[in-house]
mmCIF file of C-alpha atoms and ligand atoms in Angstrom:
data_model
loop_
_atom_site.group_PDB
_atom_site.id
_atom_site.type_symbol
_atom_site.label_atom_id
_atom_site.label_comp_id
_atom_site.label_asym_id
_atom_site.label_seq_id
_atom_site.Cartn_x
_atom_site.Cartn_y
_atom_site.Cartn_z
ATOM 1 C CA MET A 1 22.991 6.357 10.278
ATOM 2 C CA SER A 2 24.562 6.756 6.847
ATOM 3 C CA ASN A 3 22.719 8.537 4.047
ATOM 4 C CA LYS A 4 23.839 5.745 1.732
ATOM 5 C CA ASN A 5 21.622 3.304 3.637
ATOM 6 C CA PRO A 6 18.491 2.056 1.899
ATOM 7 C CA ILE A 7 14.855 2.971 2.376
ATOM 8 C CA GLY A 8 12.957 -0.091 3.645
ATOM 9 C CA LEU A 9 9.470 -0.971 2.469
ATOM 10 C CA PHE A 10 7.192 -3.820 3.470
ATOM 11 C CA ASP A 11 3.750 -5.094 2.565
ATOM 12 C CA SER A 12 1.754 -8.266 3.087
ATOM 13 C CA GLY A 13 2.755 -9.146 -0.455
ATOM 14 C CA VAL A 14 3.299 -7.744 -3.915
ATOM 15 C CA GLY A 15 0.854 -4.807 -3.679
ATOM 16 C CA GLY A 16 3.276 -2.362 -2.076
ATOM 17 C CA THR A 17 5.344 -2.473 -5.252
ATOM 18 C CA SER A 18 2.758 0.049 -6.529
ATOM 19 C CA ILE A 19 4.119 2.386 -3.824
ATOM 20 C CA TRP A 20 7.728 1.418 -4.528
ATOM 21 C CA LYS A 21 7.244 2.451 -8.176
ATOM 22 C CA GLU A 22 6.130 5.951 -7.143
ATOM 23 C CA VAL A 23 8.991 6.258 -4.654
ATOM 24 C CA HIS A 24 11.589 5.064 -7.157
ATOM 25 C CA ALA A 25 10.242 7.413 -9.847
ATOM 26 C CA LEU A 26 10.552 10.423 -7.514
ATOM 27 C CA LEU A 27 13.776 9.347 -5.764
ATOM 28 C CA PRO A 28 15.809 7.376 -8.308
ATOM 29 C CA ASN A 29 19.065 7.975 -6.424
ATOM 30 C CA GLU A 30 17.817 6.173 -3.301
ATOM 31 C CA SER A 31 18.499 2.506 -2.593
ATOM 32 C CA THR A 32 15.544 0.414 -1.447
ATOM 33 C CA ILE A 33 14.857 -2.960 0.144
ATOM 34 C CA TYR A 34 11.329 -4.282 -0.349
ATOM 35 C CA LEU A 35 9.878 -7.159 1.690
ATOM 36 C CA ALA A 36 6.788 -8.972 0.403
ATOM 37 C CA ASP A 37 5.409 -11.048 3.283
ATOM 38 C CA SER A 38 3.245 -12.953 0.833
ATOM 39 C CA LYS A 39 3.356 -16.143 2.906
ATOM 40 C CA ASN A 40 1.250 -14.336 5.526
ATOM 41 C CA ALA A 41 -1.117 -12.541 3.116
ATOM 42 C CA PRO A 42 -3.764 -11.400 3.448
ATOM 43 C CA TYR A 43 -3.161 -9.255 6.523
ATOM 44 C CA GLY A 44 -6.627 -7.772 6.127
ATOM 45 C CA GLN A 45 -8.414 -10.668 7.795
ATOM 46 C CA LYS A 46 -6.018 -10.999 10.734
ATOM 47 C CA SER A 47 -6.448 -9.605 14.239
ATOM 48 C CA GLN A 48 -4.749 -6.340 15.154
ATOM 49 C CA ASP A 49 -2.294 -8.225 17.413
ATOM 50 C CA GLU A 50 -1.294 -10.496 14.544
ATOM 51 C CA ILE A 51 -0.838 -7.529 12.187
ATOM 52 C CA ILE A 52 1.330 -5.774 14.802
ATOM 53 C CA ALA A 53 3.475 -8.918 15.302
ATOM 54 C CA LEU A 54 4.021 -9.326 11.552
ATOM 55 C CA SER A 55 4.813 -5.622 11.143
ATOM 56 C CA ILE A 56 7.419 -5.884 13.920
ATOM 57 C CA LYS A 57 8.956 -8.961 12.272
ATOM 58 C CA ASN A 58 9.259 -7.115 8.929
ATOM 59 C CA THR A 59 10.593 -3.953 10.591
ATOM 60 C CA GLU A 60 13.296 -5.862 12.500
ATOM 61 C CA LEU A 61 14.487 -7.485 9.283
ATOM 62 C CA LEU A 62 14.678 -4.118 7.519
ATOM 63 C CA LEU A 63 16.528 -2.592 10.468
ATOM 64 C CA ASN A 64 18.991 -5.509 10.472
ATOM 65 C CA ASN A 65 19.684 -4.487 6.888
ATOM 66 C CA ASN A 66 20.436 -0.907 7.967
ATOM 67 C CA CYS A 67 17.397 0.838 6.529
ATOM 68 C CA LYS A 68 17.427 4.558 7.295
ATOM 69 C CA ILE A 69 13.649 5.019 7.091
ATOM 70 C CA ILE A 70 10.748 2.589 6.624
ATOM 71 C CA ILE A 71 7.703 2.922 4.413
ATOM 72 C CA VAL A 72 4.836 0.767 5.627
ATOM 73 C CA ALA A 73 3.572 0.118 2.078
ATOM 74 C CA CYS A 74 0.346 -1.447 3.324
ATOM 75 C CA ASN A 75 -2.821 0.327 4.445
ATOM 76 C CA THR A 76 -3.741 -2.556 6.747
ATOM 77 C CA ALA A 77 -0.392 -2.552 8.553
ATOM 78 C CA THR A 78 -0.363 1.259 8.754
ATOM 79 C CA THR A 79 -3.853 1.607 10.181
ATOM 80 C CA ASN A 80 -3.285 -1.208 12.703
ATOM 81 C CA ALA A 81 0.388 -1.067 13.618
ATOM 82 C CA ILE A 82 2.167 2.181 12.796
ATOM 83 C CA LYS A 83 1.534 3.712 16.235
ATOM 84 C CA VAL A 84 3.300 0.767 17.876
ATOM 85 C CA LEU A 85 6.151 0.857 15.354
ATOM 86 C CA ARG A 86 6.713 4.576 15.900
ATOM 87 C CA ALA A 87 6.646 4.105 19.678
ATOM 88 C CA THR A 88 9.091 1.178 19.524
ATOM 89 C CA TYR A 89 11.745 2.178 16.997
ATOM 90 C CA ASP A 90 13.782 5.312 16.709
ATOM 91 C CA ILE A 91 13.670 5.901 12.944
ATOM 92 C CA PRO A 92 11.095 7.700 10.778
ATOM 93 C CA PHE A 93 8.138 5.620 9.556
ATOM 94 C CA ILE A 94 5.980 6.659 6.625
ATOM 95 C CA GLY A 95 2.565 5.077 6.470
ATOM 96 C CA ILE A 96 -0.131 4.792 3.869
ATOM 97 C CA GLU A 97 -3.761 5.460 4.614
ATOM 98 C CA PRO A 98 -6.811 5.580 2.354
ATOM 99 C CA ALA A 99 -7.002 9.000 0.652
ATOM 100 C CA ILE A 100 -10.366 9.924 2.189
ATOM 101 C CA LYS A 101 -9.421 13.585 2.629
ATOM 102 C CA PRO A 102 -8.962 14.620 -1.035
ATOM 103 C CA ALA A 103 -12.059 12.662 -2.049
ATOM 104 C CA ALA A 104 -14.183 14.172 0.732
ATOM 105 C CA LEU A 105 -12.992 17.692 -0.054
ATOM 106 C CA HIS A 106 -13.704 17.469 -3.785
ATOM 107 C CA THR A 107 -16.853 15.349 -4.040
ATOM 108 C CA LYS A 108 -19.820 17.095 -5.672
ATOM 109 C CA THR A 109 -22.346 14.367 -4.899
ATOM 110 C CA GLN A 110 -21.265 14.215 -1.219
ATOM 111 C CA LYS A 111 -20.829 10.481 -1.715
ATOM 112 C CA ILE A 112 -17.510 8.703 -2.016
ATOM 113 C CA GLY A 113 -16.675 5.016 -2.229
ATOM 114 C CA ILE A 114 -13.844 3.211 -0.487
ATOM 115 C CA LEU A 115 -12.574 -0.232 -1.390
ATOM 116 C CA ALA A 116 -10.167 -1.608 1.230
ATOM 117 C CA THR A 117 -9.436 -4.627 3.405
ATOM 118 C CA GLN A 118 -11.479 -5.581 6.432
ATOM 119 C CA GLY A 119 -8.513 -4.737 8.676
ATOM 120 C CA THR A 120 -8.304 -1.197 7.310
ATOM 121 C CA LEU A 121 -12.037 -0.483 7.352
ATOM 122 C CA ASN A 122 -12.336 -1.784 10.923
ATOM 123 C CA SER A 123 -9.372 0.180 12.269
ATOM 124 C CA ALA A 124 -9.726 3.038 14.732
ATOM 125 C CA LEU A 125 -7.517 5.240 12.530
ATOM 126 C CA PHE A 126 -9.861 4.810 9.570
ATOM 127 C CA HIS A 127 -12.941 5.590 11.696
ATOM 128 C CA GLN A 128 -11.278 8.724 13.046
ATOM 129 C CA THR A 129 -10.544 9.938 9.517
ATOM 130 C CA VAL A 130 -14.082 9.303 8.258
ATOM 131 C CA ALA A 131 -15.544 11.094 11.299
ATOM 132 C CA LEU A 132 -13.816 14.302 10.166
ATOM 133 C CA TYR A 133 -16.124 14.490 7.125
ATOM 134 C CA SER A 134 -19.563 13.916 8.604
ATOM 135 C CA ASP A 135 -21.276 15.762 5.723
ATOM 136 C CA VAL A 136 -19.993 13.165 3.242
ATOM 137 C CA LYS A 137 -21.473 9.702 2.863
ATOM 138 C CA VAL A 138 -18.663 7.138 2.724
ATOM 139 C CA VAL A 139 -19.772 3.927 1.029
ATOM 140 C CA GLU A 140 -17.461 1.230 2.405
ATOM 141 C CA GLN A 141 -16.748 -2.068 0.694
ATOM 142 C CA ILE A 142 -14.380 -4.812 1.841
ATOM 143 C CA GLY A 143 -12.408 -6.215 -1.094
ATOM 144 C CA TYR A 144 -12.739 -9.852 -0.037
ATOM 145 C CA GLU A 145 -10.398 -12.147 -2.014
ATOM 146 C CA LEU A 146 -8.890 -9.446 -4.241
ATOM 147 C CA VAL A 147 -5.477 -9.592 -2.528
ATOM 148 C CA GLN A 148 -5.389 -13.411 -2.699
ATOM 149 C CA LEU A 149 -6.225 -13.377 -6.414
ATOM 150 C CA ILE A 150 -3.434 -10.887 -7.126
ATOM 151 C CA GLU A 151 -0.921 -12.811 -4.987
ATOM 152 C CA SER A 152 -1.758 -16.070 -6.746
ATOM 153 C CA GLY A 153 -1.355 -14.614 -10.242
ATOM 154 C CA ALA A 154 -5.093 -14.548 -11.006
ATOM 155 C CA MET A 155 -5.329 -10.779 -11.394
ATOM 156 C CA HIS A 156 -6.868 -11.029 -14.853
ATOM 157 C CA SER A 157 -9.280 -13.875 -14.103
ATOM 158 C CA GLU A 158 -13.035 -13.957 -14.641
ATOM 159 C CA LYS A 159 -13.397 -14.316 -10.899
ATOM 160 C CA MET A 160 -11.655 -10.956 -10.462
ATOM 161 C CA THR A 161 -13.968 -9.267 -12.970
ATOM 162 C CA GLN A 162 -17.011 -10.692 -11.212
ATOM 163 C CA LEU A 163 -15.852 -9.653 -7.741
ATOM 164 C CA LEU A 164 -15.023 -6.128 -8.913
ATOM 165 C CA LYS A 165 -18.483 -5.793 -10.452
ATOM 166 C CA ASP A 166 -20.104 -7.087 -7.250
ATOM 167 C CA TYR A 167 -18.151 -4.622 -5.125
ATOM 168 C CA LEU A 168 -18.246 -1.522 -7.335
ATOM 169 C CA LEU A 169 -21.603 -1.439 -9.098
ATOM 170 C CA PRO A 170 -23.589 -0.869 -5.868
ATOM 171 C CA MET A 171 -21.384 2.184 -5.215
ATOM 172 C CA VAL A 172 -22.167 3.488 -8.705
ATOM 173 C CA VAL A 173 -25.886 3.074 -7.959
ATOM 174 C CA GLU A 174 -25.386 5.034 -4.708
ATOM 175 C CA GLY A 175 -24.049 7.952 -6.775
ATOM 176 C CA ILE A 176 -20.396 8.178 -5.719
ATOM 177 C CA ASP A 177 -18.160 10.489 -7.751
ATOM 178 C CA TYR A 178 -14.865 9.427 -6.120
ATOM 179 C CA LEU A 179 -13.544 5.916 -5.568
ATOM 180 C CA VAL A 180 -10.734 5.630 -3.026
ATOM 181 C CA LEU A 181 -8.473 2.601 -3.371
ATOM 182 C CA GLY A 182 -7.458 1.846 0.221
ATOM 183 C CA CYS A 183 -5.123 -1.081 -0.379
ATOM 184 C CA THR A 184 -1.759 -0.970 -2.120
ATOM 185 C CA HIS A 185 -2.631 -4.023 -4.217
ATOM 186 C CA TYR A 186 -5.584 -2.285 -5.863
ATOM 187 C CA PRO A 187 -3.809 0.256 -8.138
ATOM 188 C CA TYR A 188 -2.904 -2.758 -10.284
ATOM 189 C CA LEU A 189 -6.650 -3.249 -10.843
ATOM 190 C CA ILE A 190 -7.290 0.276 -12.180
ATOM 191 C CA PRO A 191 -7.497 -0.762 -15.873
ATOM 192 C CA GLN A 192 -10.135 -3.362 -14.974
ATOM 193 C CA ILE A 193 -11.978 -1.010 -12.616
ATOM 194 C CA LYS A 194 -12.195 1.625 -15.373
ATOM 195 C CA LYS A 195 -14.061 -0.849 -17.555
ATOM 196 C CA ILE A 196 -16.685 -1.327 -14.834
ATOM 197 C CA ILE A 197 -17.401 2.142 -13.444
ATOM 198 C CA PRO A 198 -18.451 5.238 -15.452
ATOM 199 C CA ASN A 199 -15.778 7.701 -16.626
ATOM 200 C CA HIS A 200 -16.887 10.560 -14.407
ATOM 201 C CA ILE A 201 -15.959 8.686 -11.208
ATOM 202 C CA ARG A 202 -12.428 9.675 -10.199
ATOM 203 C CA ILE A 203 -10.205 6.920 -8.853
ATOM 204 C CA ILE A 204 -7.636 7.933 -6.263
ATOM 205 C CA ASP A 205 -4.922 6.133 -4.363
ATOM 206 C CA SER A 206 -2.181 7.341 -2.062
ATOM 207 C CA GLY A 207 0.984 6.317 -3.925
ATOM 208 C CA GLU A 208 2.103 9.716 -5.149
ATOM 209 C CA ALA A 209 1.413 11.343 -1.784
ATOM 210 C CA VAL A 210 3.539 8.703 -0.033
ATOM 211 C CA ALA A 211 6.432 9.295 -2.434
ATOM 212 C CA LYS A 212 6.264 13.063 -1.808
ATOM 213 C CA GLN A 213 6.104 12.524 1.945
ATOM 214 C CA THR A 214 9.136 10.214 1.740
ATOM 215 C CA LYS A 215 11.085 12.921 -0.081
ATOM 216 C CA HIS A 216 10.065 15.442 2.567
ATOM 217 C CA ILE A 217 11.123 13.157 5.445
ATOM 218 C CA LEU A 218 14.517 12.523 3.830
ATOM 219 C CA GLU A 219 14.954 16.247 3.348
ATOM 220 C CA VAL A 220 14.091 17.341 6.894
ATOM 221 C CA ASN A 221 16.264 14.580 8.377
ATOM 222 C CA ASN A 222 19.116 15.360 6.009
ATOM 223 C CA LEU A 223 19.095 11.771 4.738
ATOM 224 C CA PHE A 224 19.281 12.072 0.925
ATOM 225 C CA ASN A 225 21.741 9.635 -0.626
ATOM 226 C CA THR A 226 24.466 11.810 -2.068
ATOM 227 C CA SER A 227 26.696 8.901 -3.060
ATOM 228 C CA ASN A 228 26.530 7.147 -6.414
ATOM 229 C CA GLN A 229 25.999 3.727 -4.825
ATOM 230 C CA VAL A 230 22.392 2.764 -5.527
ATOM 231 C CA PHE A 231 20.659 -0.621 -5.440
ATOM 232 C CA GLN A 232 17.082 -1.924 -5.507
ATOM 233 C CA SER A 233 16.431 -5.248 -3.700
ATOM 234 C CA PHE A 234 13.195 -7.220 -3.637
ATOM 235 C CA TYR A 235 12.516 -10.203 -1.378
ATOM 236 C CA ILE A 236 9.448 -12.418 -1.205
ATOM 237 C CA ASN A 237 8.775 -15.460 0.993
ATOM 238 C CA ASN A 238 6.584 -17.199 -1.604
ATOM 239 C CA PRO A 239 7.265 -18.102 -5.246
ATOM 240 C CA LYS A 240 8.567 -14.955 -6.898
ATOM 241 C CA GLU A 241 7.011 -15.050 -10.385
ATOM 242 C CA VAL A 242 4.033 -12.735 -9.746
ATOM 243 C CA MET A 243 6.228 -10.126 -8.130
ATOM 244 C CA GLN A 244 8.881 -10.384 -10.826
ATOM 245 C CA GLU A 245 6.230 -9.627 -13.431
ATOM 246 C CA LEU A 246 4.967 -6.604 -11.497
ATOM 247 C CA VAL A 247 8.376 -4.996 -10.941
ATOM 248 C CA GLY A 248 9.636 -5.820 -14.442
ATOM 249 C CA THR A 249 12.737 -7.493 -15.754
ATOM 250 C CA ALA A 250 15.005 -4.541 -14.994
ATOM 251 C CA PHE A 251 14.960 -5.576 -11.316
ATOM 252 C CA LYS A 252 15.717 -8.908 -9.717
ATOM 253 C CA VAL A 253 13.315 -10.464 -7.215
ATOM 254 C CA ASP A 254 14.718 -13.033 -4.748
ATOM 255 C CA TYR A 255 13.026 -15.667 -2.679
ATOM 256 C CA MET A 256 13.931 -15.469 1.011
ATOM 257 C CA VAL A 257 12.641 -17.208 4.129
ATOM 258 C CA PHE A 258 11.374 -14.699 6.687
HETATM 259 N N1 DGL B 1 -1.525 -4.234 0.448
HETATM 260 C C1 DGL B 1 -2.232 -4.433 1.689
HETATM 261 C C2 DGL B 1 -2.955 -3.143 2.054
HETATM 262 O O1 DGL B 1 -2.601 -2.092 1.554
HETATM 263 C C3 DGL B 1 -3.070 -5.660 1.607
HETATM 264 C C4 DGL B 1 -3.437 -6.176 2.949
HETATM 265 C C5 DGL B 1 -3.794 -7.616 2.991
HETATM 266 O O2 DGL B 1 -2.889 -8.436 2.849
HETATM 267 O O3 DGL B 1 -4.959 -7.929 3.230
HETATM 268 O O4 DGL B 1 -3.865 -3.114 2.850
#
C-alpha cells in the first residue's frame, strides 16, 4: 500500500461531498476519489441487505482504484453496512454516524432532535447509541424526500421549505435545544433550516469529526501522502450538474457507469 494512494469516499449521492469538503480542508495534500451512487439513491428506504450490497459494490470499485482507506460518507451505509465492510476488507474504514453524543452531553432541556433517513433511524447501531443516553429525550424525524429533492436539483424549492417546516417545527414545540443532522446531504440545508428554527437551537453534524478521525487513522497507520502528487476525482452515475455545483468549478465531476 503506497502512501501516495488516494482516500476513497462513497455516498448514495452528492451529500457526502459535505464530508469531502471537511476532509479536503484538513488534509489538502491527500488525493481523493469520491463515488456518488446517485442512481441508487435514496439508500435510506432500502433494506439492510440492499444497502450492504451497494456498499460492497462501491467499496470494490474504490479498492480497484487503489484507495488506501475508505470513508463511508453516508450515515445510512455506515449504520447498516460498516460492520460487514470491516469484516470483509483489510483496510481501515471510517464511518459517519449521527452526532448524538455531543448533543446528549450538552443539552440543557434534556431534549434533542434528530433528522435522518429511515435506514439510519431504524438501524441497530443507532438504537444502541440512543440507549446510552436514557435521561435524554431524542425526538426522531425521518427526512422523507429530502435526499431526492437535493439529488434532483430542487434543494431550494418551495417543496423543500414546506417539508423542512413539517419536520422541524414539531421538534421546536417539543423544546429541543440541539438538532442533529444525521444524513450527509443535510448540511447543505443548514441556511434554510436556520430560517425555520429559533437561534438558540444548535445544529450539529459529524463532518468535522470525520475529518479529524481520518487524519488520526492516516497518522497511526503511517499513511500520510508525503509526495507532491495530489488529485481530487469525483464520479457520479447520474447527470453530473448538481454535484458539479456543490463541489465548485475548481474540481471536475465525471459521469461514470457503476
Ligand atoms: N447521505 C446519505 C446519508 O448520510 C443519504 C442516504 C440516502 O440516500 O437515503 O444517510
